[in-house]
Short mmCIF file of C-alpha atoms in Angstrom, two decimals:
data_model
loop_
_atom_site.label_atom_id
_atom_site.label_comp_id
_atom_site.label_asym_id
_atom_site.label_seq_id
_atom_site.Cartn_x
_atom_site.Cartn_y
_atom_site.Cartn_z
CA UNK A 96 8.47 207.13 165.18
CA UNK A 97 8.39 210.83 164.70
CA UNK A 98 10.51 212.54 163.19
CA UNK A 99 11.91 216.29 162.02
CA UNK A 100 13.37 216.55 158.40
CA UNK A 101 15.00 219.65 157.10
CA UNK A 102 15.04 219.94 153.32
CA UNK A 103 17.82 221.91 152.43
CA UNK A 104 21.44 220.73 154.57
CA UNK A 105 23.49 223.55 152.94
CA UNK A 106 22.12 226.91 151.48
CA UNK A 107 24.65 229.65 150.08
CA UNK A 108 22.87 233.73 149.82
CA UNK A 109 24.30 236.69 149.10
CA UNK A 110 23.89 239.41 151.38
CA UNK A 111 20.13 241.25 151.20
CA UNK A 112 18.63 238.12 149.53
CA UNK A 113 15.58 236.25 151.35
CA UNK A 114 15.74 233.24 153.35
CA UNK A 115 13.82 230.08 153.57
CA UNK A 116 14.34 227.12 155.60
CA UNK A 117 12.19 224.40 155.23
CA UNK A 118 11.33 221.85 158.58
CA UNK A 119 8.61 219.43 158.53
CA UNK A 120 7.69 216.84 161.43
CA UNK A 121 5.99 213.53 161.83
CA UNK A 122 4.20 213.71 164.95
CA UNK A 123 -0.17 214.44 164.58
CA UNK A 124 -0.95 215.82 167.91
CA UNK A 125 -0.29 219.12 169.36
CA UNK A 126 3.40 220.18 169.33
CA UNK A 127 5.79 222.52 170.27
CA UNK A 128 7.76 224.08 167.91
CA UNK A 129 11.84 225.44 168.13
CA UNK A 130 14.48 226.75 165.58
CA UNK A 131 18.00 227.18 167.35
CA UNK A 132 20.62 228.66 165.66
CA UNK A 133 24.39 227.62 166.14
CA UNK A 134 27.06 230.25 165.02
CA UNK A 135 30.72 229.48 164.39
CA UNK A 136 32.24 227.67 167.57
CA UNK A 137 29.55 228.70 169.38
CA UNK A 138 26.07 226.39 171.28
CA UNK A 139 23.11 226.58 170.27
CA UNK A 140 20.62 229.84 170.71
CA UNK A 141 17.19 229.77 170.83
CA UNK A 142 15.70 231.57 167.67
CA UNK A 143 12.27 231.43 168.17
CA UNK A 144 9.37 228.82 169.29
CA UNK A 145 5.86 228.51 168.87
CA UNK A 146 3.43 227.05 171.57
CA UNK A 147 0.16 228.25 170.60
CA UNK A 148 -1.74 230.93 169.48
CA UNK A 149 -0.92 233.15 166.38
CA UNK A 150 0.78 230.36 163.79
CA UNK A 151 3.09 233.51 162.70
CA UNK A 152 5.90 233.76 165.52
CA UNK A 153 8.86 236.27 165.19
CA UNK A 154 12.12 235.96 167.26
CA UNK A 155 15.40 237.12 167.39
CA UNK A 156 17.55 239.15 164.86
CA UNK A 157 14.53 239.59 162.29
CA UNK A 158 13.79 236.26 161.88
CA UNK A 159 10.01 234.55 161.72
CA UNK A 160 8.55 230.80 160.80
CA UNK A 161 4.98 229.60 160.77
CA UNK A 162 3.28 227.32 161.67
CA UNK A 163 0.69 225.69 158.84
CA UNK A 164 -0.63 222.51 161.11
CA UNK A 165 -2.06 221.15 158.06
CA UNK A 166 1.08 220.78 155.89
CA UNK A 167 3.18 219.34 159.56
CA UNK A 168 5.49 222.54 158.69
CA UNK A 169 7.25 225.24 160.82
CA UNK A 170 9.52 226.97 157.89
CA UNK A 171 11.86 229.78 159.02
CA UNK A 172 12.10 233.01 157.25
CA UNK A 173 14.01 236.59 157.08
CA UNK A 174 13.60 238.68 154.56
CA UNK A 175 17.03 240.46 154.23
CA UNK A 176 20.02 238.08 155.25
CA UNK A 177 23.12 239.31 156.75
CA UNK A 178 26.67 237.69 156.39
CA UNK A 179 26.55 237.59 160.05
CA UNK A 180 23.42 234.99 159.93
CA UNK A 181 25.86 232.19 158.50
CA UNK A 182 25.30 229.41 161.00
CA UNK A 183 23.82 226.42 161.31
CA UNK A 184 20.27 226.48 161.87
CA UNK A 185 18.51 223.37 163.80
CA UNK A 186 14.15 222.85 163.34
CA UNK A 187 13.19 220.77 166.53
CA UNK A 188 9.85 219.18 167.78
CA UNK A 189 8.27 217.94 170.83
CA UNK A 190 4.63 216.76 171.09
CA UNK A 191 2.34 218.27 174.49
CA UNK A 192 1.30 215.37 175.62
CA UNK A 193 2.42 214.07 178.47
CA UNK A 194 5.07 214.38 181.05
CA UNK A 195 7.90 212.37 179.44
CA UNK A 196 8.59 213.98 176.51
CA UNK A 197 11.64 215.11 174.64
CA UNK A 198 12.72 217.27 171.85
CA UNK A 199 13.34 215.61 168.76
CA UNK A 200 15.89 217.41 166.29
CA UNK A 201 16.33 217.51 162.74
CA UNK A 202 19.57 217.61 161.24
CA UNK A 203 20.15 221.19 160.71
CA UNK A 204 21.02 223.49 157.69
CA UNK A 205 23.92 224.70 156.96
CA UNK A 206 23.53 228.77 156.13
CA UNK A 207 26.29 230.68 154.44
CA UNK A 208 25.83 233.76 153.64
CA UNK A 209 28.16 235.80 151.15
CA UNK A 210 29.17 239.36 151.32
CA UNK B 288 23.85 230.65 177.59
CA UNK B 289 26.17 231.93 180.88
CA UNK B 290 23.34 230.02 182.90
CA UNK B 291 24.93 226.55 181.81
CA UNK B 292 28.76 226.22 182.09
CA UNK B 293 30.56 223.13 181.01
CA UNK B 294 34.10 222.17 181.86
CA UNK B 295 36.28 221.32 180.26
CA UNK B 296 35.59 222.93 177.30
CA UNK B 297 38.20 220.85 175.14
CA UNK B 298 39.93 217.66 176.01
CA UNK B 299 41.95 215.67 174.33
CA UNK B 300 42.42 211.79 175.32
CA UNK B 301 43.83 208.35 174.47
CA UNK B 302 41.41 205.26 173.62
CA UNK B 303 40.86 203.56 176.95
CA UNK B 304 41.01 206.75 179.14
CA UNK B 305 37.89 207.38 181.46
CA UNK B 306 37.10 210.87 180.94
CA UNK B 307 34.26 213.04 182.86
CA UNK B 308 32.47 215.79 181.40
CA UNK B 309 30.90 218.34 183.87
CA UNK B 310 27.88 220.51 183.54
CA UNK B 311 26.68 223.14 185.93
CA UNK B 312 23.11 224.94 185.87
CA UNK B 313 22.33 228.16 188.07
CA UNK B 314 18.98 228.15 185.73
CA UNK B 315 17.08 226.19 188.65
CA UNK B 316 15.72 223.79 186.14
CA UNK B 317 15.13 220.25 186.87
CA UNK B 318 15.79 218.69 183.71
CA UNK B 319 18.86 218.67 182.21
CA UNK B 320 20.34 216.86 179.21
CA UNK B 321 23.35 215.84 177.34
CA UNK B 322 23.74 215.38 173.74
CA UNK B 323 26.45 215.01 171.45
CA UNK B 324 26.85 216.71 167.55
CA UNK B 325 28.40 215.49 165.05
CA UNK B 326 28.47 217.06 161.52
CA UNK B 327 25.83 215.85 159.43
CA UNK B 328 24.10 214.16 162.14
CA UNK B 329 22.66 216.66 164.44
CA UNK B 330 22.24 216.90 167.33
CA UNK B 331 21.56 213.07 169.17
CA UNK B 332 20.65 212.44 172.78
CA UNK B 333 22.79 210.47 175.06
CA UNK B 334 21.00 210.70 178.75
CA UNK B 335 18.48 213.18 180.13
CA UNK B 336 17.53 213.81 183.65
CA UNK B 337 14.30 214.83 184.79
CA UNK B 338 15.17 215.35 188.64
CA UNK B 339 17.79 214.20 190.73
CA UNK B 340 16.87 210.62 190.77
CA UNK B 341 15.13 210.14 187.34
CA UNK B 342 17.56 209.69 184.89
CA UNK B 343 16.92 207.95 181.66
CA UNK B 344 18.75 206.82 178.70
CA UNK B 345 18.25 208.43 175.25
CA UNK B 346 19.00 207.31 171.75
CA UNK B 347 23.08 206.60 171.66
CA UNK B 348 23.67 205.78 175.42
CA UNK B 349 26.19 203.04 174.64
CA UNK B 350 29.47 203.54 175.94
CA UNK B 351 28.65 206.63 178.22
CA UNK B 352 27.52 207.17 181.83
CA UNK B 353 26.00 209.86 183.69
CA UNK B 354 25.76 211.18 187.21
CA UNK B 355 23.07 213.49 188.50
CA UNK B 356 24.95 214.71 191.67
CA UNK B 357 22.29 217.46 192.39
CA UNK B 358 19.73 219.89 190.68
CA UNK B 359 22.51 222.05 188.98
CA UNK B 360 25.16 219.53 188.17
CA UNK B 361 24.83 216.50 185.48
CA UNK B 362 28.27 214.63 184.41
CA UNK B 363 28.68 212.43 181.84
CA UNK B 364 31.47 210.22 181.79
CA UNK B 365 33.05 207.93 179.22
CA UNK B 366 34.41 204.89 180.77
CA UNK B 367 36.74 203.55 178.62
CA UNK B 368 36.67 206.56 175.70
CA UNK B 369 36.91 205.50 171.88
CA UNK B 370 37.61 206.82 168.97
CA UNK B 371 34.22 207.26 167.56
CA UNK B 372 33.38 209.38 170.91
CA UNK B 373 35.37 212.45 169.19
CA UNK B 374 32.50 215.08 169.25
CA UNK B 375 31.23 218.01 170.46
CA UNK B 376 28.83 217.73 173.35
CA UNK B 377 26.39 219.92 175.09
CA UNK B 378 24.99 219.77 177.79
CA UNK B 379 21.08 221.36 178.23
CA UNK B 380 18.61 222.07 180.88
CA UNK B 381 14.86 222.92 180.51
CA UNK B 382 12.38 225.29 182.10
CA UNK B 383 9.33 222.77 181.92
CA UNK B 384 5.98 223.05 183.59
CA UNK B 385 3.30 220.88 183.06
CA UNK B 386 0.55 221.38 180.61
CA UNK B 387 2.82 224.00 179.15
CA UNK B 388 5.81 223.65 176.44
CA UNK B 389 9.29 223.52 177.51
CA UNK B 390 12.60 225.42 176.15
CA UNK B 391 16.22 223.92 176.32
CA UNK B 392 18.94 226.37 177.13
CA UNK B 393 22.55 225.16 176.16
CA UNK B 394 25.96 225.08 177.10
CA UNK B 395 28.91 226.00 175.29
CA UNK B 396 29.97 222.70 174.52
CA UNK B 397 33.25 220.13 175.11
CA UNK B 398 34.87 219.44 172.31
CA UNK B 399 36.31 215.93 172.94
CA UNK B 400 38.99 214.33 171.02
CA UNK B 401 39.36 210.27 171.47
CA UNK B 402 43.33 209.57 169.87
#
């Protein structure tokens, strides 16, 4: 079955440090590619997605991942965190194949970032 | 996302109760979804809709019902609510065109409370 796993389920940062956020899937055919991000009490934002084309995607609020198809891996990045990017951050996956197909979620990371 | 409204946005109820969560898309999408979070479990999918008279079941269907009264609205209803239904739950819908990757856009959430 496939399958997204997110390594780390609670990071703590201080403010300015660097972020890395590890997501890794199952599936071996083409995919699409989605980190959300979930702030206090609030739903889940898209953060950025990757469909094809240039591996290295950027989205929203500074924030990047890419894509290395031979190591299954879409890692999110930002180089300077902010106390205001403490949320919970959610990898998710869905294969292009085919009409009837769903996103499948990892479990999310827990970000905290301290002041 | 203002696109996706979902009433009620907290509830609380007894076990037994039959409870009905609403979801309302001016997004024009066709699929919609609802999924429930827990902490530490991410986010899991209860029932999806692909048009107005597709609907499917997804990975924790048990104990829930939906209702796909049109394009914009999707309610899922609890017939007899339990305590292990206390969650949060979104509702989604999706912009997807064939041959081409898909995004989810979410509501704010219900957060349910089964006493």
């Amino acid at each position: 079955a496939q399958s997204v796993s997110q390594h780390n389920h609670h990071v703590i940062l201080s403010e300015a440090a660097s972020l890395e956020l590890g997501c890794n899937y199952s599936y071996g055919g083409t995919v699409n590619l989605f980190w959300y991000v979930q702030y206090p009490g609030q739903h889940l934002q898209l953060l950025l997605k990757y469909f094809s084309g240039d591996p290295l995607v950027k989205g929203i609020k500074g924030f990047e991942a890419e894509f290395i198809k031979s190591k299954f891996s879409f890692n999110l990045r930002k180089p300077s965190v902010q106390w205001s990017d403490t949320a919970e951050y959610f990898c998710a996956v869905s294969h292009n194949a085919g009409n009837n197909r769903k996103l499948i979620w990892g479990l999310g990371t827990s970000l905290a970032v301290n002041p | 996302d203002a696109d996706v409204t979902q009433t009620p946005r907290n509830r609380i109820t007894k076990t037994g109760k039959r409870i009905m969560l609403e979801c309302s898309q001016t997004k024009g999408h066709d699929r919609m979804y609802w999924y429930r979070q827990d902490p530490g479990l991410g986010l899991r999918l209860i029932y999806y809709s692909f048009d107005v008279k597709d609907i499917n079941k997804g990975e924790i269907s048990d104990g829930y019902s939906v209702s796909r009264q049109a394009q914009a609205k999707f309610s899922l209803s609890l017939e007899s609510a339990i305590p292990n239904q206390t969650a949060l739950y979104f509702c989604a819908t999706s912009d997807f065109t064939s041959g081409r990757g898909e995004t989810q856009y979410f509501g704010p959430g219900t957060r349910l409370l089964v006493l």
